[in-house]
mmCIF file of C-alpha atoms and ligand atoms in Angstrom:
data_model
loop_
_atom_site.group_PDB
_atom_site.id
_atom_site.type_symbol
_atom_site.label_atom_id
_atom_site.label_comp_id
_atom_site.label_asym_id
_atom_site.label_seq_id
_atom_site.Cartn_x
_atom_site.Cartn_y
_atom_site.Cartn_z
ATOM 1 C CA MET A 1 39.228 6.502 39.274
ATOM 2 C CA LYS A 2 35.985 8.390 39.366
ATOM 3 C CA ILE A 3 37.222 11.285 37.356
ATOM 4 C CA ALA A 4 37.977 9.363 34.231
ATOM 5 C CA PRO A 5 34.483 8.024 33.541
ATOM 6 C CA LEU A 6 33.017 11.482 34.448
ATOM 7 C CA ALA A 7 35.315 13.141 31.929
ATOM 8 C CA ALA A 8 34.414 10.556 29.339
ATOM 9 C CA VAL A 9 30.689 11.303 29.924
ATOM 10 C CA ALA A 10 31.318 15.028 29.734
ATOM 11 C CA GLY A 11 33.349 14.417 26.546
ATOM 12 C CA LEU A 12 30.601 12.319 25.083
ATOM 13 C CA GLY A 13 28.071 15.078 25.881
ATOM 14 C CA LEU A 14 30.178 17.598 24.103
ATOM 15 C CA THR A 15 30.601 15.301 21.129
ATOM 16 C CA LEU A 16 26.727 14.879 20.945
ATOM 17 C CA VAL A 17 26.193 18.645 21.098
ATOM 18 C CA LEU A 18 28.799 19.131 18.297
ATOM 19 C CA ALA A 19 27.164 16.335 16.258
ATOM 20 C CA GLY A 20 23.821 18.080 16.767
ATOM 21 C CA LEU A 21 25.261 21.293 15.544
ATOM 22 C CA SER A 22 26.847 19.756 12.522
ATOM 23 C CA PHE A 23 23.570 18.012 11.632
ATOM 24 C CA ALA A 24 21.767 21.329 11.796
ATOM 25 C CA ASP A 25 24.358 22.814 9.465
ATOM 26 C CA ASP A 26 23.882 19.833 7.226
ATOM 27 C CA ASP A 27 20.184 20.369 6.970
ATOM 28 C CA ASP A 28 20.637 23.981 6.077
ATOM 29 C CA HIS A 29 23.125 23.014 3.471
ATOM 30 C CA HIS A 30 20.654 20.579 1.900
ATOM 31 C CA GLU A 31 17.890 23.176 1.958
ATOM 32 C CA ARG A 32 19.969 25.506 -0.047
ATOM 33 C CA LYS A 33 21.534 22.976 -2.424
ATOM 34 C CA GLY A 34 18.918 20.341 -3.083
ATOM 35 C CA TYR A 35 15.516 20.096 -1.623
ATOM 36 C CA LYS A 36 13.980 17.794 0.851
ATOM 37 C CA ARG A 37 10.224 17.871 0.796
ATOM 38 C CA PRO A 38 9.120 18.772 4.251
ATOM 39 C CA LYS A 39 6.353 16.968 6.085
ATOM 40 C CA ARG A 40 4.394 20.093 6.143
ATOM 41 C CA LEU A 41 3.903 21.460 2.640
ATOM 42 C CA ALA A 42 2.165 24.563 3.802
ATOM 43 C CA VAL A 43 -0.109 26.223 1.280
ATOM 44 C CA PRO A 44 0.699 29.988 1.140
ATOM 45 C CA SER A 45 -2.066 32.092 2.652
ATOM 46 C CA ASP A 46 -2.379 34.218 -0.489
ATOM 47 C CA ALA A 47 -3.310 31.205 -2.648
ATOM 48 C CA PRO A 48 -5.815 32.457 -5.327
ATOM 49 C CA LEU A 49 -9.381 31.504 -5.058
ATOM 50 C CA VAL A 50 -9.426 30.385 -8.667
ATOM 51 C CA TRP A 51 -6.879 27.656 -7.867
ATOM 52 C CA LYS A 52 -8.738 26.517 -4.704
ATOM 53 C CA GLU A 53 -12.001 26.270 -6.689
ATOM 54 C CA GLU A 54 -10.971 24.918 -10.075
ATOM 55 C CA CYS A 55 -8.251 22.544 -8.965
ATOM 56 C CA ALA A 56 -10.389 20.924 -6.314
ATOM 57 C CA ALA A 57 -13.447 20.481 -8.535
ATOM 58 C CA CYS A 58 -12.685 16.780 -9.386
ATOM 59 C CA HIS A 59 -10.250 15.720 -6.753
ATOM 60 C CA MET A 60 -8.546 17.067 -3.552
ATOM 61 C CA LEU A 61 -6.395 20.190 -3.764
ATOM 62 C CA TYR A 62 -2.810 19.247 -4.175
ATOM 63 C CA SER A 63 -0.264 21.360 -2.308
ATOM 64 C CA PRO A 64 2.046 23.181 -4.784
ATOM 65 C CA GLY A 65 5.158 21.949 -2.931
ATOM 66 C CA LEU A 66 4.358 18.385 -3.911
ATOM 67 C CA LEU A 67 5.688 18.823 -7.522
ATOM 68 C CA PRO A 68 8.570 20.891 -8.949
ATOM 69 C CA ALA A 69 7.709 23.950 -10.953
ATOM 70 C CA ASP A 70 8.388 22.322 -14.310
ATOM 71 C CA ALA A 71 6.005 19.514 -13.536
ATOM 72 C CA TRP A 72 3.249 22.142 -12.791
ATOM 73 C CA ARG A 73 4.131 23.912 -16.094
ATOM 74 C CA GLU A 74 3.541 20.656 -17.862
ATOM 75 C CA GLN A 75 0.260 20.133 -16.003
ATOM 76 C CA MET A 76 -1.040 23.597 -16.772
ATOM 77 C CA ARG A 77 0.030 23.356 -20.520
ATOM 78 C CA THR A 78 -2.002 20.141 -20.998
ATOM 79 C CA LEU A 79 -5.251 20.827 -19.063
ATOM 80 C CA GLY A 80 -7.272 20.072 -22.212
ATOM 81 C CA ASP A 81 -6.149 16.446 -21.874
ATOM 82 C CA HIS A 82 -5.757 16.036 -18.131
ATOM 83 C CA TYR A 83 -5.649 12.329 -17.383
ATOM 84 C CA GLY A 84 -8.380 11.887 -19.864
ATOM 85 C CA SER A 85 -10.498 14.742 -18.539
ATOM 86 C CA ASN A 86 -10.920 18.143 -19.931
ATOM 87 C CA ALA A 87 -9.837 20.616 -17.169
ATOM 88 C CA ALA A 88 -9.100 23.585 -19.475
ATOM 89 C CA LEU A 89 -9.925 27.030 -18.095
ATOM 90 C CA ASP A 90 -9.759 30.500 -19.709
ATOM 91 C CA PRO A 91 -6.236 31.693 -20.366
ATOM 92 C CA VAL A 92 -6.326 34.385 -17.750
ATOM 93 C CA GLN A 93 -7.353 31.878 -14.995
ATOM 94 C CA GLU A 94 -4.795 29.358 -16.219
ATOM 95 C CA LYS A 95 -2.009 31.986 -16.044
ATOM 96 C CA GLU A 96 -3.043 33.001 -12.519
ATOM 97 C CA ILE A 97 -2.943 29.364 -11.377
ATOM 98 C CA LEU A 98 0.329 28.693 -13.161
ATOM 99 C CA ASP A 99 2.097 31.687 -11.719
ATOM 100 C CA PHE A 100 0.899 30.735 -8.257
ATOM 101 C CA LEU A 101 2.012 27.054 -8.503
ATOM 102 C CA VAL A 102 5.412 27.997 -9.915
ATOM 103 C CA ARG A 103 5.981 30.505 -7.116
ATOM 104 C CA ALA A 104 4.714 28.369 -4.298
ATOM 105 C CA SER A 105 6.693 25.308 -5.409
ATOM 106 C CA ALA A 106 9.952 27.186 -5.869
ATOM 107 C CA ALA A 107 11.624 25.253 -3.054
ATOM 108 C CA ASN A 108 10.959 21.942 -4.649
ATOM 109 C CA ARG A 109 13.995 21.351 -6.829
ATOM 110 C CA LEU A 110 13.523 17.643 -7.526
ATOM 111 C CA PRO A 111 13.700 16.614 -11.236
ATOM 112 C CA VAL A 112 10.442 16.033 -13.000
ATOM 113 C CA GLU A 113 9.598 12.315 -12.983
ATOM 114 C CA PRO A 114 7.422 11.331 -15.921
ATOM 115 C CA SER A 115 4.408 9.192 -15.167
ATOM 116 C CA PRO A 116 5.042 5.496 -16.016
ATOM 117 C CA THR A 117 1.895 5.706 -18.090
ATOM 118 C CA VAL A 118 2.912 6.940 -21.539
ATOM 119 C CA GLY A 119 1.394 10.226 -22.573
ATOM 120 C CA GLU A 120 0.271 11.132 -19.012
ATOM 121 C CA GLN A 121 1.390 14.153 -17.074
ATOM 122 C CA PRO A 122 3.716 13.743 -14.041
ATOM 123 C CA ARG A 123 2.030 12.278 -11.018
ATOM 124 C CA ILE A 124 2.734 12.962 -7.348
ATOM 125 C CA SER A 125 1.569 9.498 -6.456
ATOM 126 C CA GLN A 126 4.019 7.769 -8.715
ATOM 127 C CA THR A 127 7.228 9.448 -7.748
ATOM 128 C CA ARG A 128 10.070 7.554 -6.087
ATOM 129 C CA TRP A 129 9.621 9.962 -3.140
ATOM 130 C CA PHE A 130 6.011 8.782 -2.806
ATOM 131 C CA GLU A 131 6.990 5.109 -2.873
ATOM 132 C CA ARG A 132 9.635 5.682 -0.232
ATOM 133 C CA LYS A 133 7.240 7.493 2.071
ATOM 134 C CA HIS A 134 4.656 4.669 1.804
ATOM 135 C CA ASP A 135 6.823 1.564 1.926
ATOM 136 C CA GLU A 136 4.636 0.261 4.759
ATOM 137 C CA VAL A 137 1.305 0.798 2.967
ATOM 138 C CA SER A 138 0.131 -2.177 0.953
ATOM 139 C CA GLU A 139 -1.434 -1.872 -2.547
ATOM 140 C CA ALA A 140 -4.568 -3.447 -1.027
ATOM 141 C CA LYS A 141 -4.956 -0.517 1.359
ATOM 142 C CA PHE A 142 -4.557 2.082 -1.376
ATOM 143 C CA LYS A 143 -7.265 0.151 -3.307
ATOM 144 C CA ARG A 144 -9.863 0.236 -0.485
ATOM 145 C CA GLU A 145 -13.068 1.862 -1.530
ATOM 146 C CA SER A 146 -12.845 4.150 1.590
ATOM 147 C CA VAL A 147 -9.414 5.272 0.385
ATOM 148 C CA GLY A 148 -10.104 5.799 -3.322
ATOM 149 C CA GLY A 149 -6.523 5.328 -4.686
ATOM 150 C CA ARG A 150 -3.066 6.585 -3.787
ATOM 151 C CA ALA A 151 -3.736 10.086 -5.278
ATOM 152 C CA ASN A 152 -6.494 10.673 -2.687
ATOM 153 C CA CYS A 153 -4.074 11.691 0.037
ATOM 154 C CA VAL A 154 -6.867 13.256 2.130
ATOM 155 C CA ALA A 155 -8.452 9.945 2.856
ATOM 156 C CA CYS A 156 -5.486 9.112 5.139
ATOM 157 C CA HIS A 157 -3.927 12.477 5.762
ATOM 158 C CA ARG A 158 -6.867 14.383 7.038
ATOM 159 C CA ASP A 159 -5.291 17.837 6.680
ATOM 160 C CA ALA A 160 -3.580 17.120 3.371
ATOM 161 C CA GLU A 161 -5.263 20.081 1.648
ATOM 162 C CA SER A 162 -3.482 22.454 4.016
ATOM 163 C CA GLY A 163 -0.246 20.594 3.379
ATOM 164 C CA ASP A 164 -0.051 18.534 6.619
ATOM 165 C CA PHE A 165 1.336 15.000 5.916
ATOM 166 C CA ASP A 166 2.831 14.292 9.323
ATOM 167 C CA GLU A 167 2.705 10.580 9.915
ATOM 168 C CA ASP A 168 1.715 11.054 13.452
ATOM 169 C CA ARG A 169 -1.729 12.127 12.231
ATOM 170 C CA VAL A 170 -2.113 9.415 9.554
ATOM 171 C CA LYS A 171 -5.198 7.222 9.750
ATOM 172 C CA ILE A 172 -5.980 4.640 7.109
ATOM 173 C CA PRO A 173 -9.794 4.218 6.911
ATOM 174 C CA ARG A 174 -11.227 0.765 7.193
HETATM 175 C C1 HEC B 1 -12.515 17.859 -14.820
HETATM 176 C C2 HEC B 1 -11.940 17.257 -13.718
HETATM 177 C C3 HEC B 1 -10.576 17.808 -13.212
HETATM 178 C C4 HEC B 1 -10.164 19.077 -12.932
HETATM 179 C C5 HEC B 1 -11.067 20.394 -13.030
HETATM 180 C C6 HEC B 1 -8.859 19.021 -12.526
HETATM 181 N N1 HEC B 1 -8.368 17.709 -12.431
HETATM 182 FE FE1 HEC B 1 -6.572 17.067 -11.872
HETATM 183 N N2 HEC B 1 -7.058 15.208 -12.212
HETATM 184 C C7 HEC B 1 -8.314 14.726 -12.785
HETATM 185 C C8 HEC B 1 -8.309 13.317 -12.992
HETATM 186 C C9 HEC B 1 -9.382 12.475 -13.550
HETATM 187 C C10 HEC B 1 -7.086 12.852 -12.520
HETATM 188 C C11 HEC B 1 -6.500 11.445 -12.445
HETATM 189 C C12 HEC B 1 -7.094 10.802 -11.255
HETATM 190 C C13 HEC B 1 -6.520 9.339 -11.065
HETATM 191 O O1 HEC B 1 -6.248 8.669 -12.059
HETATM 192 O O2 HEC B 1 -6.320 8.955 -9.907
HETATM 193 C C14 HEC B 1 -6.343 14.100 -12.064
HETATM 194 C C15 HEC B 1 -5.039 14.079 -11.554
HETATM 195 C C16 HEC B 1 -4.340 15.166 -11.145
HETATM 196 C C17 HEC B 1 -3.003 15.135 -10.606
HETATM 197 C C18 HEC B 1 -2.144 13.857 -10.434
HETATM 198 C C19 HEC B 1 -2.405 13.201 -9.075
HETATM 199 C C20 HEC B 1 -1.503 12.015 -8.854
HETATM 200 O O3 HEC B 1 -1.871 10.882 -9.131
HETATM 201 O O4 HEC B 1 -0.431 12.236 -8.267
HETATM 202 C C21 HEC B 1 -2.567 16.407 -10.382
HETATM 203 C C22 HEC B 1 -1.250 16.846 -9.836
HETATM 204 C C23 HEC B 1 -3.704 17.242 -10.778
HETATM 205 N N3 HEC B 1 -4.720 16.474 -11.214
HETATM 206 C C24 HEC B 1 -3.696 18.636 -10.705
HETATM 207 C C25 HEC B 1 -4.784 19.479 -11.026
HETATM 208 C C26 HEC B 1 -4.747 20.916 -11.086
HETATM 209 C C27 HEC B 1 -3.523 21.732 -10.707
HETATM 210 C C28 HEC B 1 -5.949 21.341 -11.486
HETATM 211 C C29 HEC B 1 -6.433 22.692 -11.666
HETATM 212 C C30 HEC B 1 -5.784 23.472 -12.749
HETATM 213 C C31 HEC B 1 -6.788 20.148 -11.780
HETATM 214 N N4 HEC B 1 -6.033 19.043 -11.453
HETATM 215 C C32 HEC B 1 -8.087 20.160 -12.103
HETATM 216 C C33 HEC B 1 -9.424 15.614 -13.100
HETATM 217 C C34 HEC B 1 -9.377 17.026 -12.916
HETATM 218 C C1 HEC B 2 -3.869 4.580 2.244
HETATM 219 C C2 HEC B 2 -3.605 5.801 3.001
HETATM 220 C C3 HEC B 2 -2.720 6.807 2.427
HETATM 221 C C4 HEC B 2 -2.845 7.542 1.260
HETATM 222 C C5 HEC B 2 -3.946 7.511 0.310
HETATM 223 C C6 HEC B 2 -1.675 8.460 1.198
HETATM 224 N N1 HEC B 2 -0.899 8.218 2.303
HETATM 225 FE FE1 HEC B 2 0.839 9.232 2.744
HETATM 226 N N2 HEC B 2 1.176 7.992 4.386
HETATM 227 C C7 HEC B 2 0.253 7.021 4.772
HETATM 228 C C8 HEC B 2 0.870 6.259 5.939
HETATM 229 C C9 HEC B 2 0.273 5.107 6.663
HETATM 230 C C10 HEC B 2 2.127 6.876 6.098
HETATM 231 C C11 HEC B 2 3.253 6.485 7.135
HETATM 232 C C12 HEC B 2 3.596 4.981 6.907
HETATM 233 C C13 HEC B 2 4.799 4.690 6.080
HETATM 234 O O1 HEC B 2 5.870 5.062 6.478
HETATM 235 O O2 HEC B 2 4.674 3.786 5.125
HETATM 236 C C14 HEC B 2 2.271 7.946 5.173
HETATM 237 C C15 HEC B 2 3.320 8.830 5.075
HETATM 238 C C16 HEC B 2 3.363 9.953 4.245
HETATM 239 C C17 HEC B 2 4.408 10.962 4.313
HETATM 240 C C18 HEC B 2 5.616 10.970 5.247
HETATM 241 C C19 HEC B 2 5.148 11.660 6.547
HETATM 242 C C20 HEC B 2 6.165 11.699 7.640
HETATM 243 O O3 HEC B 2 5.840 12.124 8.817
HETATM 244 O O4 HEC B 2 7.339 11.456 7.343
HETATM 245 C C21 HEC B 2 4.125 11.947 3.344
HETATM 246 C C22 HEC B 2 4.880 13.151 3.010
HETATM 247 C C23 HEC B 2 2.911 11.459 2.692
HETATM 248 N N3 HEC B 2 2.487 10.288 3.205
HETATM 249 C C24 HEC B 2 2.400 12.083 1.608
HETATM 250 C C25 HEC B 2 1.208 11.629 0.877
HETATM 251 C C26 HEC B 2 0.707 12.286 -0.363
HETATM 252 C C27 HEC B 2 1.296 13.488 -0.930
HETATM 253 C C28 HEC B 2 -0.381 11.535 -0.672
HETATM 254 C C29 HEC B 2 -1.284 11.637 -1.880
HETATM 255 C C30 HEC B 2 -0.618 11.981 -3.195
HETATM 256 C C31 HEC B 2 -0.459 10.392 0.303
HETATM 257 N N4 HEC B 2 0.517 10.493 1.189
HETATM 258 C C32 HEC B 2 -1.473 9.380 0.274
HETATM 259 C C33 HEC B 2 -0.992 6.746 4.284
HETATM 260 C C34 HEC B 2 -1.481 7.262 3.101
#
């Protein structure tokens, strides 16, 4: 009478191990087929200085992995009218930045989601992915002066510029 439950427990353990394995497989599968944006969108260590300087002149530096390559292409093609600002650079610098963004975001295979505002470039902060990740954050919190809007990730994710969005390190300022 004692053996049966033990066997059941052992059996359950084995099932869990197997389930664990099949999940790992599943993740790998997804990585190859589609793309799940990871919590850590690490910025490659060989990121060019021109990107770090020019693309953080007016706002925080956005990790390349946050948008798919085609969205970055669109951003870089339209810098002369960049959300109402002129962010154009000389063609050599623009090409260096574009080549970097396309290479560094290669793993992001999500489709480009156009901004809901007509004529505007795609936004990270308006994607369905962003909405899903922030279903617990109220509009009022994003609007706080200390936050400065949903695009200012770094207000709440302190290490956002190095690609760290782990929710264990999130802190919404008062
Ligand atoms: C002259 C100032 C300026 C420069 C330089 C600039 N930007 Fe911007 N950028 C803006 C403004 C203004 C917005 C819109 C901010 C808002 O409405 O919240 C913006 C928004 C963005 C967004 C969308 C953020 C969101 O809401 O998801 C991305 C992505 C972006 N910029 C990328 C870049 C890149 C890449 C570069 C470098 C090539 C760059 N920016 C350089 C002014 C600038
Ligand atoms: C008002 C503060 C705030 C701003 C601004 C903000 N976030 Fe967040 N973010 C949070 C909070 C809080 C959570 C976790 C709570 C939840 O699930 O709704 C979160 C969760 C996330 C997650 C999921 C992390 C995990 O461990 O699963 C990602 C990824 C993320 N944010 C990316 C961004 C990006 C990219 C931006 C800027 C374009 C941004 N966030 C702007 C507060 C913020």
